[in-house]
Every structure is written in C-alpha cells, then in structure tokens.
Short mmCIF file of C-alpha atoms and ligand atoms in Angstrom, two decimals:
data_model
loop_
_atom_site.label_atom_id
_atom_site.label_comp_id
_atom_site.label_asym_id
_atom_site.label_seq_id
_atom_site.Cartn_x
_atom_site.Cartn_y
_atom_site.Cartn_z
CA UNK Z 1 66.11 -7.69 -62.25
CA UNK Z 2 65.21 -5.98 -58.98
CA UNK Z 3 63.83 -2.44 -59.21
CA UNK Z 4 66.48 0.29 -59.07
CA UNK Z 5 65.87 3.48 -57.17
CA UNK Z 6 67.39 6.95 -57.30
CA UNK Z 7 69.35 8.44 -54.38
CA UNK Z 8 68.80 12.04 -53.35
CA UNK Z 9 70.63 14.17 -50.84
CA UNK Z 10 67.63 14.75 -48.57
CA UNK Z 11 69.61 16.90 -46.11
CA UNK Z 12 73.05 18.48 -45.80
CA UNK Z 13 74.69 20.03 -42.74
CA UNK Z 14 78.01 21.16 -41.38
CA UNK Z 15 79.81 22.01 -38.15
CA UNK Z 16 83.02 23.96 -37.69
CA UNK Z 17 84.89 24.41 -34.39
CA UNK Z 18 84.55 27.76 -32.67
CA UNK Z 19 88.23 28.70 -32.60
CA UNK Z 20 89.27 30.91 -35.52
CA UNK Z 21 92.98 30.99 -36.39
CA UNK Z 22 93.89 33.85 -38.71
CA UNK Z 23 96.98 34.13 -40.91
CA UNK Z 24 98.09 36.83 -38.50
CA UNK Z 25 97.86 34.31 -35.62
CA UNK Z 26 100.06 31.85 -37.56
CA UNK Z 27 102.64 34.53 -38.29
CA UNK Z 28 103.18 34.82 -34.51
CA UNK Z 29 104.29 31.18 -34.22
CA UNK Z 30 106.13 30.67 -37.54
CA UNK Z 31 107.78 32.75 -40.25
CA UNK Z 32 104.88 33.41 -42.55
CA UNK Z 33 102.62 36.30 -43.48
CA UNK Z 34 99.02 37.03 -44.34
CA UNK Z 35 100.19 38.24 -47.75
CA UNK Z 36 102.09 35.02 -48.58
CA UNK Z 37 99.22 32.77 -47.53
CA UNK Z 38 96.47 34.76 -49.26
CA UNK Z 39 98.42 35.18 -52.48
CA UNK Z 40 99.32 31.47 -52.75
CA UNK Z 41 96.13 29.87 -51.38
CA UNK Z 42 93.31 32.40 -50.90
CA UNK Z 43 93.06 31.41 -47.23
CA UNK Z 44 92.40 34.15 -44.63
CA UNK Z 45 91.55 32.00 -41.63
CA UNK Z 46 90.78 28.44 -40.63
CA UNK Z 47 89.23 26.71 -37.61
CA UNK Z 48 91.13 24.68 -35.04
CA UNK Z 49 89.33 22.24 -32.75
CA UNK Z 50 89.00 22.66 -28.99
CA UNK Z 51 90.42 19.67 -27.05
CA UNK Z 52 87.80 18.16 -24.79
CA UNK Z 53 85.00 19.64 -26.86
CA UNK Z 54 85.53 18.56 -30.46
CA UNK Z 55 86.51 15.15 -31.77
CA UNK Z 56 86.62 13.94 -35.34
CA UNK Z 57 83.57 11.72 -34.69
CA UNK Z 58 81.53 14.18 -32.62
CA UNK Z 59 82.00 17.00 -35.14
CA UNK Z 60 80.59 14.57 -37.69
CA UNK Z 61 77.66 13.87 -35.39
CA UNK Z 62 76.99 17.61 -35.00
CA UNK Z 63 76.96 18.03 -38.78
CA UNK Z 64 74.78 14.92 -39.11
CA UNK Z 65 72.17 16.27 -36.69
CA UNK Z 66 71.80 19.40 -38.83
CA UNK Z 67 71.50 17.29 -42.00
CA UNK Z 68 68.92 15.02 -40.34
CA UNK Z 69 66.81 17.96 -39.22
CA UNK Z 70 66.86 19.47 -42.71
CA UNK Z 71 65.85 16.09 -44.16
CA UNK Z 72 62.99 15.83 -41.64
CA UNK Z 73 64.45 12.58 -40.34
CA UNK Z 74 65.66 11.24 -37.00
CA UNK Z 75 68.74 9.13 -36.20
CA UNK Z 76 66.39 6.15 -36.02
CA UNK Z 77 65.83 6.40 -39.77
CA UNK Z 78 69.53 5.87 -40.57
CA UNK Z 79 70.39 2.34 -41.70
CA UNK Z 80 74.07 2.71 -42.55
CA UNK Z 81 76.94 5.12 -41.87
CA UNK Z 82 79.83 5.97 -44.21
CA UNK Z 83 82.53 8.08 -42.58
CA UNK Z 84 85.30 9.70 -44.63
CA UNK Z 85 88.40 11.06 -42.89
CA UNK Z 86 92.20 11.05 -42.99
CA UNK Z 87 92.37 12.07 -39.34
CA UNK Z 88 90.38 9.39 -37.47
CA UNK Z 89 89.95 9.46 -33.71
CA UNK Z 90 91.90 6.21 -33.40
CA UNK Z 91 94.31 4.15 -35.51
CA UNK Z 92 91.52 1.59 -35.17
CA UNK Z 93 88.56 1.23 -34.90
CA UNK Z 94 87.28 3.73 -37.43
CA UNK Z 95 85.31 6.83 -36.51
CA UNK Z 96 82.08 5.49 -38.07
CA UNK Z 97 81.46 3.22 -35.09
CA UNK Z 98 81.87 6.19 -32.73
CA UNK Z 99 79.15 7.98 -34.69
CA UNK Z 100 76.94 4.90 -34.33
CA UNK Z 101 77.48 5.01 -30.56
CA UNK Z 102 76.81 8.72 -30.17
CA UNK Z 103 73.98 9.10 -32.65
CA UNK Z 104 72.21 5.77 -32.71
CA UNK Z 105 72.59 4.42 -29.17
CA UNK Z 106 71.04 0.94 -29.06
CA UNK Z 107 70.33 0.72 -32.77
CA UNK Z 108 73.20 -1.22 -34.35
CA UNK Z 109 73.81 -0.26 -37.96
CA UNK Z 110 76.78 -0.88 -40.25
CA UNK Z 111 79.54 1.72 -40.15
CA UNK Z 112 82.16 1.95 -42.87
CA UNK Z 113 85.23 4.21 -42.85
CA UNK Z 114 86.51 5.53 -46.16
CA UNK Z 115 90.16 6.52 -46.60
CA UNK Z 116 90.43 8.58 -49.72
CA UNK Z 117 91.58 11.89 -48.25
CA UNK Z 118 90.34 14.94 -50.19
CA UNK Z 119 88.25 12.67 -52.44
CA UNK Z 120 86.86 10.83 -49.40
CA UNK Z 121 83.45 12.49 -49.32
CA UNK Z 122 82.72 11.80 -53.01
CA UNK Z 123 83.91 8.21 -52.59
CA UNK Z 124 81.67 7.86 -49.49
CA UNK Z 125 78.72 9.36 -51.35
CA UNK Z 126 79.26 6.88 -54.17
CA UNK Z 127 79.18 3.97 -51.69
CA UNK Z 128 75.95 5.30 -50.15
CA UNK Z 129 74.46 5.76 -53.62
CA UNK Z 130 75.07 2.10 -54.52
CA UNK Z 131 73.36 0.86 -51.33
CA UNK Z 132 70.36 3.16 -51.78
CA UNK Z 133 69.75 2.74 -55.49
CA UNK Z 134 69.80 -1.06 -55.27
CA UNK Z 135 67.12 -0.89 -52.58
CA UNK Z 136 69.25 -2.22 -49.72
CA UNK Z 137 68.89 0.90 -47.55
CA UNK Z 138 66.49 3.85 -47.54
CA UNK Z 139 68.63 6.34 -45.65
CA UNK Z 140 72.42 6.37 -45.38
CA UNK Z 141 74.39 8.94 -43.38
CA UNK Z 142 77.55 10.18 -45.10
CA UNK Z 143 80.08 12.20 -43.10
CA UNK Z 144 83.36 13.94 -43.91
CA UNK Z 145 85.19 15.15 -40.80
CA UNK Z 146 88.76 16.20 -40.08
CA UNK Z 147 90.98 17.39 -37.26
CA UNK Z 148 94.17 18.52 -38.96
CA UNK Z 149 95.41 20.97 -36.37
CA UNK Z 150 96.99 18.36 -34.08
CA UNK Z 151 98.81 16.68 -36.98
CA UNK Z 152 100.61 19.68 -38.45
CA UNK Z 153 104.13 20.95 -37.88
CA UNK Z 154 103.31 24.38 -36.49
CA UNK Z 155 106.88 25.64 -36.80
CA UNK Z 156 108.58 27.43 -39.69
CA UNK Z 157 109.80 24.02 -40.88
CA UNK Z 158 106.22 22.94 -41.63
CA UNK Z 159 104.85 26.25 -42.92
CA UNK Z 160 104.49 25.09 -46.54
CA UNK Z 161 101.76 22.68 -45.45
CA UNK Z 162 100.46 23.72 -42.04
CA UNK Z 163 99.02 27.09 -43.15
CA UNK Z 164 96.75 25.31 -45.65
CA UNK Z 165 94.75 22.89 -43.52
CA UNK Z 166 91.85 23.40 -41.11
CA UNK Z 167 89.36 21.45 -39.02
CA UNK Z 168 85.64 20.91 -39.63
CA UNK Z 169 82.89 18.48 -40.59
CA UNK Z 170 80.06 18.11 -43.06
CA UNK Z 171 77.34 15.52 -43.59
CA UNK Z 172 74.66 14.45 -46.03
CA UNK Z 173 71.73 12.08 -45.79
CA UNK Z 174 71.44 9.96 -48.91
CA UNK Z 175 67.82 8.82 -49.25
CA UNK Z 176 65.79 6.63 -51.57
CA UNK Z 177 63.76 8.47 -54.17
CA UNK Z 178 61.27 6.99 -56.64
CA UNK Z 179 61.25 10.08 -58.87
CA UNK Z 180 63.31 9.21 -61.97
CA UNK Z 181 63.88 12.86 -62.76
CA UNK Z 182 66.15 13.70 -59.84
CA UNK Z 183 68.93 12.39 -57.62
CA UNK Z 184 72.54 11.31 -58.03
CA UNK Z 185 72.94 10.78 -61.79
CA UNK Z 186 76.37 9.16 -61.62
CA UNK Z 187 79.62 9.01 -59.67
CA UNK Z 188 83.14 8.60 -61.06
CA UNK Z 189 86.09 7.38 -59.01
CA UNK Z 190 89.80 7.24 -59.88
CA UNK Z 191 93.14 6.54 -58.25
CA UNK Z 192 96.77 6.52 -59.31
CA UNK Z 193 98.87 5.05 -56.52
CA UNK Z 194 102.19 5.72 -58.23
CA UNK Z 195 101.89 9.19 -56.66
CA UNK Z 196 100.95 7.93 -53.17
CA UNK Z 197 104.02 9.45 -51.51
CA UNK Z 198 103.71 12.89 -53.15
CA UNK Z 199 101.06 13.94 -50.61
CA UNK Z 200 101.15 11.74 -47.56
CA UNK Z 201 101.73 11.08 -43.88
CA UNK Z 202 103.91 7.96 -43.81
CA UNK Z 203 104.23 7.27 -40.08
CA UNK Z 204 103.30 5.48 -37.95
CA UNK Z 205 103.18 2.92 -40.75
CA UNK Z 206 102.53 -0.78 -40.15
CA UNK Z 207 105.34 -1.96 -42.43
CA UNK Z 208 108.10 -0.24 -40.45
CA UNK Z 209 110.24 -2.45 -38.25
CA UNK Z 210 109.30 -0.17 -35.39
CA UNK Z 211 105.97 1.51 -35.93
CA UNK Z 212 106.72 4.65 -33.97
CA UNK Z 213 110.14 5.55 -32.61
CA UNK Z 214 111.68 8.47 -30.75
CA UNK Z 215 113.75 9.20 -33.90
CA UNK Z 216 110.62 9.55 -35.99
CA UNK Z 217 109.29 12.11 -33.56
CA UNK Z 218 112.61 13.96 -33.23
CA UNK Z 219 113.24 14.06 -36.98
CA UNK Z 220 109.56 14.84 -37.57
CA UNK Z 221 109.65 13.78 -41.20
CA UNK Z 222 107.09 11.03 -41.70
CA UNK Z 223 104.71 12.00 -38.91
CA UNK Z 224 103.74 15.28 -40.55
CA UNK Z 225 102.13 15.68 -43.96
CA UNK Z 226 104.55 15.85 -46.87
CA UNK Z 227 103.30 17.66 -49.96
CA UNK Z 228 105.02 18.11 -53.28
CA UNK Z 229 103.09 21.34 -53.87
CA UNK Z 230 103.96 21.98 -57.51
CA UNK Z 231 103.29 18.38 -58.40
CA UNK Z 232 99.93 18.38 -56.66
CA UNK Z 233 99.00 21.60 -58.43
CA UNK Z 234 99.84 20.25 -61.88
CA UNK Z 235 97.89 17.01 -61.42
CA UNK Z 236 94.93 18.74 -59.74
CA UNK Z 237 94.37 21.25 -62.54
CA UNK Z 238 94.28 18.39 -65.07
CA UNK Z 239 92.23 15.86 -63.11
CA UNK Z 240 89.53 18.25 -61.83
CA UNK Z 241 88.25 19.33 -65.29
CA UNK Z 242 88.73 15.78 -66.59
CA UNK Z 243 86.53 14.16 -63.94
CA UNK Z 244 83.90 16.93 -64.12
CA UNK Z 245 83.70 16.51 -67.91
CA UNK Z 246 83.56 12.74 -67.48
CA UNK Z 247 80.46 13.12 -65.28
CA UNK Z 248 78.82 15.58 -67.67
CA UNK Z 249 79.60 13.54 -70.81
CA UNK Z 250 78.35 10.28 -69.32
CA UNK Z 251 74.97 11.99 -68.82
CA UNK Z 252 74.93 13.68 -72.22
CA UNK Z 253 75.46 17.11 -70.64
CA UNK Z 254 78.03 19.88 -70.91
CA UNK Z 255 79.56 22.52 -68.62
CA UNK Z 256 77.00 25.11 -69.69
CA UNK Z 257 74.26 22.89 -68.16
CA UNK Z 258 75.84 23.11 -64.71
CA UNK Z 259 74.04 25.27 -62.14
CA UNK Z 260 76.65 24.79 -59.43
CA UNK Z 261 80.09 23.26 -59.15
CA UNK Z 262 81.17 22.37 -55.62
CA UNK Z 263 84.87 21.56 -55.88
CA UNK Z 264 87.00 20.29 -53.03
CA UNK Z 265 88.47 23.43 -51.47
CA UNK Z 266 92.15 22.63 -52.05
CA UNK Z 267 93.50 26.04 -52.86
CA UNK Z 268 91.87 29.13 -54.41
CA UNK Z 269 94.37 29.09 -57.25
CA UNK Z 270 93.29 25.55 -58.19
CA UNK Z 271 89.58 26.48 -58.03
CA UNK Z 272 90.16 29.62 -60.13
CA UNK Z 273 92.10 27.62 -62.69
CA UNK Z 274 89.27 25.07 -63.02
CA UNK Z 275 86.63 27.80 -63.26
CA UNK Z 276 88.49 29.69 -65.95
CA UNK Z 277 89.50 26.64 -67.96
CA UNK Z 278 85.89 25.38 -67.93
CA UNK Z 279 84.48 28.81 -68.73
CA UNK Z 280 82.21 28.85 -65.68
CA UNK Z 281 81.01 32.14 -64.20
CA UNK Z 282 82.09 32.88 -60.63
CA UNK Z 283 78.56 32.55 -59.21
CA UNK Z 284 78.39 28.93 -60.40
CA UNK Z 285 81.45 27.77 -58.48
CA UNK Z 286 81.47 27.53 -54.69
CA UNK Z 287 84.49 28.86 -52.83
CA UNK Z 288 84.75 29.19 -49.05
CA UNK Z 289 88.44 28.36 -48.60
CA UNK Z 290 89.10 31.91 -47.29
CA UNK Z 291 87.15 30.99 -44.12
CA UNK Z 292 88.12 27.38 -43.46
CA UNK Z 293 91.29 26.54 -45.37
CA UNK Z 294 91.50 23.04 -46.76
CA UNK Z 295 89.46 20.60 -44.65
CA UNK Z 296 90.08 17.59 -46.99
CA UNK Z 297 87.16 15.11 -46.67
CA UNK Z 298 85.01 17.74 -44.93
CA UNK Z 299 85.48 20.48 -47.50
CA UNK Z 300 82.82 19.43 -50.04
CA UNK Z 301 80.00 18.77 -47.54
CA UNK Z 302 80.79 22.05 -45.70
CA UNK Z 303 80.72 23.96 -49.00
CA UNK Z 304 77.58 22.14 -50.11
CA UNK Z 305 75.80 22.86 -46.84
CA UNK Z 306 76.75 26.55 -46.95
CA UNK Z 307 75.65 26.84 -50.59
CA UNK Z 308 72.31 25.22 -49.71
CA UNK Z 309 71.85 27.57 -46.73
CA UNK Z 310 72.56 30.57 -48.95
CA UNK Z 311 69.83 29.47 -51.38
CA UNK Z 312 72.34 28.70 -54.13
CA UNK Z 313 70.86 25.22 -54.71
CA UNK Z 314 67.22 24.92 -55.80
CA UNK Z 315 65.18 21.84 -56.69
CA UNK Z 316 65.97 20.78 -60.24
CA UNK Z 317 69.46 22.34 -60.24
CA UNK Z 318 72.33 20.39 -61.76
CA UNK Z 319 75.10 20.23 -59.14
CA UNK Z 320 78.54 18.69 -59.62
CA UNK Z 321 80.83 17.68 -56.76
CA UNK Z 322 84.47 17.17 -57.71
CA UNK Z 323 87.59 16.31 -55.76
CA UNK Z 324 91.27 15.63 -56.15
CA UNK Z 325 93.76 14.68 -53.47
CA UNK Z 326 96.23 12.38 -51.83
CA UNK Z 327 96.52 8.94 -53.39
CA UNK Z 328 96.36 10.47 -55.92
CA UNK Z 329 92.62 10.02 -55.96
CA UNK Z 330 90.03 12.05 -57.81
CA UNK Z 331 86.27 11.75 -58.14
CA UNK Z 332 83.05 13.45 -59.16
CA UNK Z 333 79.32 13.14 -58.56
CA UNK Z 334 76.62 14.70 -60.71
CA UNK Z 335 73.35 15.42 -58.96
CA UNK Z 336 69.97 16.63 -60.18
CA UNK Z 337 68.82 18.30 -56.95
N1 ACO S 1 104.94 31.46 -45.51
C1 ACO S 1 105.96 32.10 -46.06
N2 ACO S 1 106.84 31.51 -46.89
C2 ACO S 1 106.65 30.22 -47.19
C3 ACO S 1 105.57 29.47 -46.64
C4 ACO S 1 104.70 30.15 -45.77
N3 ACO S 1 103.65 29.53 -45.21
N4 ACO S 1 105.65 28.23 -47.13
C5 ACO S 1 106.71 28.17 -47.94
N5 ACO S 1 107.32 29.38 -47.98
C6 ACO S 1 108.50 29.76 -48.72
C7 ACO S 1 109.37 28.60 -49.10
O1 ACO S 1 110.24 28.26 -48.08
C8 ACO S 1 110.07 29.14 -50.32
O2 ACO S 1 111.12 29.95 -49.91
P1 ACO S 1 112.49 29.99 -50.75
O3 ACO S 1 112.10 30.52 -52.11
O4 ACO S 1 113.34 30.92 -49.95
O5 ACO S 1 112.99 28.58 -50.80
C9 ACO S 1 109.03 30.04 -50.98
O6 ACO S 1 108.07 30.36 -49.95
C10 ACO S 1 108.33 29.40 -52.13
O7 ACO S 1 107.92 28.08 -51.75
P2 ACO S 1 107.17 27.11 -52.70
O8 ACO S 1 106.84 25.83 -52.00
O9 ACO S 1 107.90 27.05 -54.01
O10 ACO S 1 105.84 27.94 -52.88
P3 ACO S 1 104.82 27.87 -54.02
O11 ACO S 1 104.75 29.16 -54.68
O12 ACO S 1 104.98 26.63 -54.85
O13 ACO S 1 103.48 27.69 -53.18
C11 ACO S 1 101.86 26.05 -52.57
C12 ACO S 1 103.26 26.57 -52.34
C13 ACO S 1 100.85 27.11 -52.20
C14 ACO S 1 101.61 24.83 -51.70
C15 ACO S 1 101.78 25.69 -54.07
O14 ACO S 1 102.73 24.75 -54.42
C16 ACO S 1 100.46 25.20 -54.48
O15 ACO S 1 99.54 25.95 -54.71
N6 ACO S 1 100.34 23.84 -54.58
C17 ACO S 1 99.12 23.18 -54.89
C18 ACO S 1 98.91 22.15 -53.87
C19 ACO S 1 97.89 22.55 -52.86
O16 ACO S 1 97.34 23.62 -52.82
N7 ACO S 1 97.57 21.60 -52.06
C20 ACO S 1 96.53 21.79 -51.14
C21 ACO S 1 96.36 20.57 -50.38
S1 ACO S 1 96.30 19.14 -51.33
C22 ACO S 1 94.81 18.95 -51.93
O17 ACO S 1 93.84 19.29 -51.33
C23 ACO S 1 94.65 18.34 -53.26
#
C-alpha cells in the first residue's frame, strides 16, 4: 500500500468586507430592534459587501492570500482548490475557477465547488485532507466565502432570517506533513435530506417548468431563504454534540481533551447550548457571531483565523471544528495543531 501522509493546516486567513451593518441600521429599514436580535441570536453587527469591490470569489482570494503568507507559501505552491459557498458568483461555473483565474493566472489546477451550506467548510476540508494524505497533492487551498446580503429579504417580511446572515470569507491551506503526531486526525460527514426544505432557497430551481418567473419575484417566497427556526434549533443542538463526540470517540479522546472548539457560528444560543451541554469552559469555545452574524461556509475559517491571530491555538493543541446547517448536513474535523 502506498505511504499515507498527514494533512496539517499550514496557514489560515480571513477577509471581511469593510461595511458594518449594525442592528440599529437594520431597525431603520425593517421592524426589528437591537434587543430582539441580540437576545435571540447574540448578533450585534454583520458585514455587507461593497458592489464593485467585493465578490464571493475575490473575498476568498483575499482570505487565501493571508493564509498563504502565514503558511510561507505562494500561489504557485497550490495544486488544487476546494471552494465552499451557498452564494456563488454565478449559477455556473462555480467560484473555484474564478479563484484559479485570479490567484493562479497561467497555472491550471483543479477547482472543486462544495455545496454543503453551513457545513461546507468542514466538507471541503475533508476533501482536501483525502487528497493530501494519499499523497496526490502537497498543498490544497480550501475557501469558504459568502455574500448573503444581496439574497435576503430586507423588509419586515424577511426579518426572521435577514438579521442573522452576513458576508465574509475564510481560507486554509491544507499541506502534507510527515510528522505522525500532528495534523487532521479525522473528519466526519453527515446528511439527512428529508429536512432539505426546512432551511433552503428553492428558486431559481432547475426542475421548475419556468426557472425564474415574474411571479416568483413578486411573491418573493422561494427566492429568499426559508428557515424553520425552531426546527433548525432542535436539530442543531442534538447534532453538534453528537458529531463532536463522534470525532473525539473515534480517536479515543473525550471533551476534556479539547483545547479549542470552533463551532459554526449559527446563533449564540446554539453555541451556548453546546458549550454547556458538553461542559466546556467559555475560553475553549470560539464565538465571534456578535461581529459578523452567521456567514455559513465562511464562519468556521473566519473564527479559526481570528482564534489563531489571538494566540488561542498553539502547536500541539487539540482543535475541533464542527458544523450543522441546511441539508440538513453536519460535520466535524479533529485536528492536532
Ligand atoms: N425582529 C423583531 N421581531 C421579529 C424578528 C426580528 N428580526 N423576527 C421575527 N420576529 C417576530 C416574529 O414575527 C414573531 O412575532 P409574533 O410572536 O408576533 O408572531 C416573534 O418575533 C417570534 O418569532 P419566532 O420566529 O418564534 O422567534 P424565535 O424566538 O423562535 O427566534 C430564531 C427566531 C432566532 C431564528 C430562533 O428560532 C432560533 O434561534 N433558531 C435557530 C436557528 C438559527 O439560529 N439558525 C441560524 C441559521 S441556520 C444555521 O446556521 C444552522
């Protein structure tokens, strides 16, 4: 059997758009309040992209450049791109190829888009891990990037969803490592499509007789995200601890071994519930949702990059990434840093 390698995250980076939108700002365009939003979600502000400056792909490139610099690598070292998003630049092609164009120029590498919403980054990381540990590639670029702000109903009708989501991007370089003692220990991926429509944007869908009609826009049902909030909450608080424990158990470890948990930033109430139910102290769980809202596929790499910058991740630390989201999908990755 061919030699297996370990994959490490040799660099992490993030980029968020300049424009800050506070709860107060939202309350000027819809019937909502800072108090309602903070109490229910923990969010104080989020970022919205600037048209003409930020795109889903170029925010990913900006995050990737930071990750590359921290890894001591150049774009030339990248052999494969995995791009996770639910808000791609185009219906097709995927945003990964746009990253290849902007970052790599003449060097043609494979670019794969991953569509697993809030779990997208962990899914993408798992794909990169398989390519690196089998020896196929030495350095894979993994990006999570989202522009939600143009896809939300910014009226009172859409307030239950639109106050939650924000724009941003994060990236990681997954690199080959020969040291058995560190790297991605395991990844765990799940889906349960019977709940696909409980958190979804249905239109424009390819199976409709007419893909996009004036009625769809006027009625504004399927073109904006639908979320069964209570339902999502109930499943999330079960699946998060389950998939974290699955990762720990499959490596013979327990929650007390964890140095840092980086959960998808869905909602502060969900994060608090996980932390309390798993008996983890506050300093071992990353939370930055107050600044950025929920950035779906970008939320874990942004949180990871900020935690790294703040010195919260040291070599040898046991770090768990965990996500739950639309699909429903959920996933975890356990990493010895
Ligand atoms: N501002 C003010 N009032 C609002 C807003 C708002 N932004 N949104 C809804 N309301 C109103 C509703 O209209 C409703 O009014 P009514 O009682 O007169 O009918 C009232 O507030 C309560 O609405 P609910 O939807 O029942 O509010 P709830 O307390 O359930 O909170 C929330 C909604 C925060 C979404 C909650 O269901 C939740 O935490 N869900 C978890 C799902 C989640 O956080 N998803 C994040 C994204 S998905 C993911 O990443 C996995």
